[in-house]
GROMACS .gro file of C-alpha atoms in nm:
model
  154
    1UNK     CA    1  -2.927  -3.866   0.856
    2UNK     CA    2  -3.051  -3.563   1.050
    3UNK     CA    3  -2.701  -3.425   1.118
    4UNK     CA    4  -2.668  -3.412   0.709
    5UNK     CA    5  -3.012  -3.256   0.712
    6UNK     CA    6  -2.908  -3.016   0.928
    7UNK     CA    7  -2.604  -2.923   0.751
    8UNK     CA    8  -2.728  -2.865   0.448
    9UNK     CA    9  -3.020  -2.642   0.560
   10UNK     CA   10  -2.800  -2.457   0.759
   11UNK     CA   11  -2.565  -2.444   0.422
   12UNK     CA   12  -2.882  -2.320   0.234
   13UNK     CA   13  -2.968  -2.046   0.461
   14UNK     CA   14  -2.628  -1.893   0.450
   15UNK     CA   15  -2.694  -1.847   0.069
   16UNK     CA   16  -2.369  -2.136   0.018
   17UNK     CA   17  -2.465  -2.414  -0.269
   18UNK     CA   18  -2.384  -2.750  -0.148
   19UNK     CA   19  -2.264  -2.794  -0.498
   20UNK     CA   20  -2.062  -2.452  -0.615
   21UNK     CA   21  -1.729  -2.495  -0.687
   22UNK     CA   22  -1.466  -2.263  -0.449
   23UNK     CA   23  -1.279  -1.943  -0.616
   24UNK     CA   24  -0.934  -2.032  -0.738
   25UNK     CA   25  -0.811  -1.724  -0.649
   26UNK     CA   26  -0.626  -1.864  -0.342
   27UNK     CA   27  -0.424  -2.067  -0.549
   28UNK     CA   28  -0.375  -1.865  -0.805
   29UNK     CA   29  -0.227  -1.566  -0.496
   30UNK     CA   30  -0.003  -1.878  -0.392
   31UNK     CA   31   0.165  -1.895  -0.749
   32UNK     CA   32   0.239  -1.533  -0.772
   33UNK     CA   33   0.387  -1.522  -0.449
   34UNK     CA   34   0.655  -1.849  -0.545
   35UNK     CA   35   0.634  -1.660  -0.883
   36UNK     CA   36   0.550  -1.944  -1.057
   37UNK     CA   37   0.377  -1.671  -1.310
   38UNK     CA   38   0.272  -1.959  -1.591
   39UNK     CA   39   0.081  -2.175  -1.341
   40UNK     CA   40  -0.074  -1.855  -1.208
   41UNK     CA   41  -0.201  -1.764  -1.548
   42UNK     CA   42  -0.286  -2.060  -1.669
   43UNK     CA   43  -0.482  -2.107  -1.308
   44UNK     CA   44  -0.659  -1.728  -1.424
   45UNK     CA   45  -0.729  -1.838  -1.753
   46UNK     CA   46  -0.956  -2.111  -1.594
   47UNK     CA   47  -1.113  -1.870  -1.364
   48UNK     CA   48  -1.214  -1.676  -1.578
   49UNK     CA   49  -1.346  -1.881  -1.827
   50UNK     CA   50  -1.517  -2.096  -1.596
   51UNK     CA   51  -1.693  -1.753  -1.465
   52UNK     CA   52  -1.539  -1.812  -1.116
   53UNK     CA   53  -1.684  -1.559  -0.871
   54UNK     CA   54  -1.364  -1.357  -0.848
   55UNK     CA   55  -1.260  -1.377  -1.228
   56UNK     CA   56  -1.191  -1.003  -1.213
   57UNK     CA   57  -0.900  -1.019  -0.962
   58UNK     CA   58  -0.806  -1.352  -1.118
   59UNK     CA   59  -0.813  -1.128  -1.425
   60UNK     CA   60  -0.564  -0.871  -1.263
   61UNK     CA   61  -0.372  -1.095  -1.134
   62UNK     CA   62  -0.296  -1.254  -1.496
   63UNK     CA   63  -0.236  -0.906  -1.623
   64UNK     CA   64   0.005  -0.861  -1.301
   65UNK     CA   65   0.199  -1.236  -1.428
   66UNK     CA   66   0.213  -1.178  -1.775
   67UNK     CA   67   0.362  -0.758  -1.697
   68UNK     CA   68   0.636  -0.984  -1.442
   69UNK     CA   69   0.734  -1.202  -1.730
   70UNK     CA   70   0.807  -0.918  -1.941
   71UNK     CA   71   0.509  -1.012  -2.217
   72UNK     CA   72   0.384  -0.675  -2.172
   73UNK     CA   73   0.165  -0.697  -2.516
   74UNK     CA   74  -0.077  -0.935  -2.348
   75UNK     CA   75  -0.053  -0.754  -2.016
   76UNK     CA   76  -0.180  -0.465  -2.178
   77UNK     CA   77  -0.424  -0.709  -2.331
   78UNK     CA   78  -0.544  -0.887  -2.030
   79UNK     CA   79  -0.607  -0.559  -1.898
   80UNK     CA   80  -0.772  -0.417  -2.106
   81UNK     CA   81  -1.021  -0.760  -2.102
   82UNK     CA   82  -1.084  -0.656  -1.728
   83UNK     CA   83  -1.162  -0.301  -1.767
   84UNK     CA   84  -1.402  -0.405  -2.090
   85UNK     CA   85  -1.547  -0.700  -1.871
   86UNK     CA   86  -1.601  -0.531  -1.601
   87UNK     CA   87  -1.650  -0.239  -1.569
   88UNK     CA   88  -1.738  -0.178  -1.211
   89UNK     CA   89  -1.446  -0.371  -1.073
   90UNK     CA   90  -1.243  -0.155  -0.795
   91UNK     CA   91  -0.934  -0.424  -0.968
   92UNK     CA   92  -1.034  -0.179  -1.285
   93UNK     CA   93  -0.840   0.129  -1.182
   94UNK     CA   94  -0.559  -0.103  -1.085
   95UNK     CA   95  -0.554  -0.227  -1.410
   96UNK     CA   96  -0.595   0.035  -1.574
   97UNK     CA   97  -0.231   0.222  -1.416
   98UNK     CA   98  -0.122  -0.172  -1.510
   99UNK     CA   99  -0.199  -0.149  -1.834
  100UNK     CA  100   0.014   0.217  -1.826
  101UNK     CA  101   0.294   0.098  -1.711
  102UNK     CA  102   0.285  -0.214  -1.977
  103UNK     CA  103   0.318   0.084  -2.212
  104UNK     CA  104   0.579   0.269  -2.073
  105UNK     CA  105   0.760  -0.028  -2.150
  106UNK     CA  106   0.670  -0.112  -2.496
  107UNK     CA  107   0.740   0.262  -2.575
  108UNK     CA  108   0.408   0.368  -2.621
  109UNK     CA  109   0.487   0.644  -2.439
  110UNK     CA  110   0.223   0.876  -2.633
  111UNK     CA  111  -0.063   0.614  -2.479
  112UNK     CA  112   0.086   0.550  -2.144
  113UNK     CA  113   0.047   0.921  -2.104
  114UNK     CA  114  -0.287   0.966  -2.186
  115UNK     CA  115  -0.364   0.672  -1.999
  116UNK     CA  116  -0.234   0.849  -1.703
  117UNK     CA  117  -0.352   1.223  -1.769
  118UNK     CA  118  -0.764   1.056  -1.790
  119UNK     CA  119  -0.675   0.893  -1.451
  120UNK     CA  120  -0.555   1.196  -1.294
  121UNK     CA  121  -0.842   1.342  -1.424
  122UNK     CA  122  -1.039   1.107  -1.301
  123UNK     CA  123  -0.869   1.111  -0.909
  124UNK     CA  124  -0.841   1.492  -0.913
  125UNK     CA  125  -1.197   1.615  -1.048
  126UNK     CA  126  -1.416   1.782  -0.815
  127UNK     CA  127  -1.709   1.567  -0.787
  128UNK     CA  128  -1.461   1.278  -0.659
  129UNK     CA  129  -1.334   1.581  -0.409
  130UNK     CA  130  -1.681   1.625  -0.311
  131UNK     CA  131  -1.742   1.232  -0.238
  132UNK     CA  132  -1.424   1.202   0.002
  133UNK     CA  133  -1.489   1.541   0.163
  134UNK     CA  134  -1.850   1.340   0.208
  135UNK     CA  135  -1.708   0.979   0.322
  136UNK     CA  136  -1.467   1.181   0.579
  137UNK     CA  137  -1.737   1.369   0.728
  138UNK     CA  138  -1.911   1.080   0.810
  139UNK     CA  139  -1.636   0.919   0.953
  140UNK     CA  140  -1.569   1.188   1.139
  141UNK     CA  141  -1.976   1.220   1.250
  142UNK     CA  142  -1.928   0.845   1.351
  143UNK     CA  143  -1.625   0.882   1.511
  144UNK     CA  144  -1.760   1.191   1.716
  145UNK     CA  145  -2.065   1.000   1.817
  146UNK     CA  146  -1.881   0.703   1.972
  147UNK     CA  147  -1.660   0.924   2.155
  148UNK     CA  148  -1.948   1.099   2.332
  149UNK     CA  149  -2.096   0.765   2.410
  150UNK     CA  150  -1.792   0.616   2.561
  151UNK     CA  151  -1.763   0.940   2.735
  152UNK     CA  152  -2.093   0.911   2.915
  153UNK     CA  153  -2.209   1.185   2.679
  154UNK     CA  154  -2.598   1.210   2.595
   0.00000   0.00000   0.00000
């Protein structure tokens, strides 16, 4: 009885429910890759619906099977779900250039262009210069620091 105790108090502590149900994103990444693309979104459908703590990649990942199966209509669909759904996903730029491509091949060529012109917007403006010239100077602050300390430095 006290090893069970144990357990779950240590399961409790690490913020894991005893009762939560894993993501089925593994499963649904193991039917992409054998490109079994209707079990994968079938898989993502339930994911998503049953809230699953990864839904947005599950999400992407559906939009990713359905664009591989050629029904690009519901890829563009699907990802426009994610980028509606959730909005501060880092799988929403992904689908968003997903969603382009889906275009490109329905002929919506008009769209898929604007799609990509707000992107490269987006990746070019100056502010999001600003934040990488910021992220790489701290790297390189970091990077300076440990090499003085593994130099005997102060």
């Amino acid at each position: 009885m006290k090893p069970l105790i144990a357990c779950l108090f240590t399961l409790a502590i690490a913020g894991i429910r005893a009762d939560a149900a894993p993501s089925s994103l593994p499963q649904i990444q193991a039917e992409m890759r054998n490109l079994q693309f209707g079990k994968a979104i079938e898989l993502a459908d339930k994911a998503v619906a049953g809230k699953d703590e990864k839904a947005d990649e599950a999400l992407f990942l559906k939009a990713t099977a359905l664009f591989q199966t050629k029904k690009y209509g519901d890829a563009v669909s699907a990802a426009d779900r994610l980028i509606a759904d959730f909005p501060e996903s880092d799988w929403r730029y992904k689908a968003v250039f997903l969603k382009a491509q889906a275009l490109v091949e329905l002929k919506k060529f008009a769209e898929a262009a604007a799609t990509y012109e707000a992107e490269s917007a987006r990746i070019l403006s100056p502010e999001r210069k600003q934040a990488l010239v910021g992220e790489i100077l701290r790297f390189a602050e970091k990077l300076a620091a440990r090499s003085l300390l593994s130099a005997g430095g102060p």
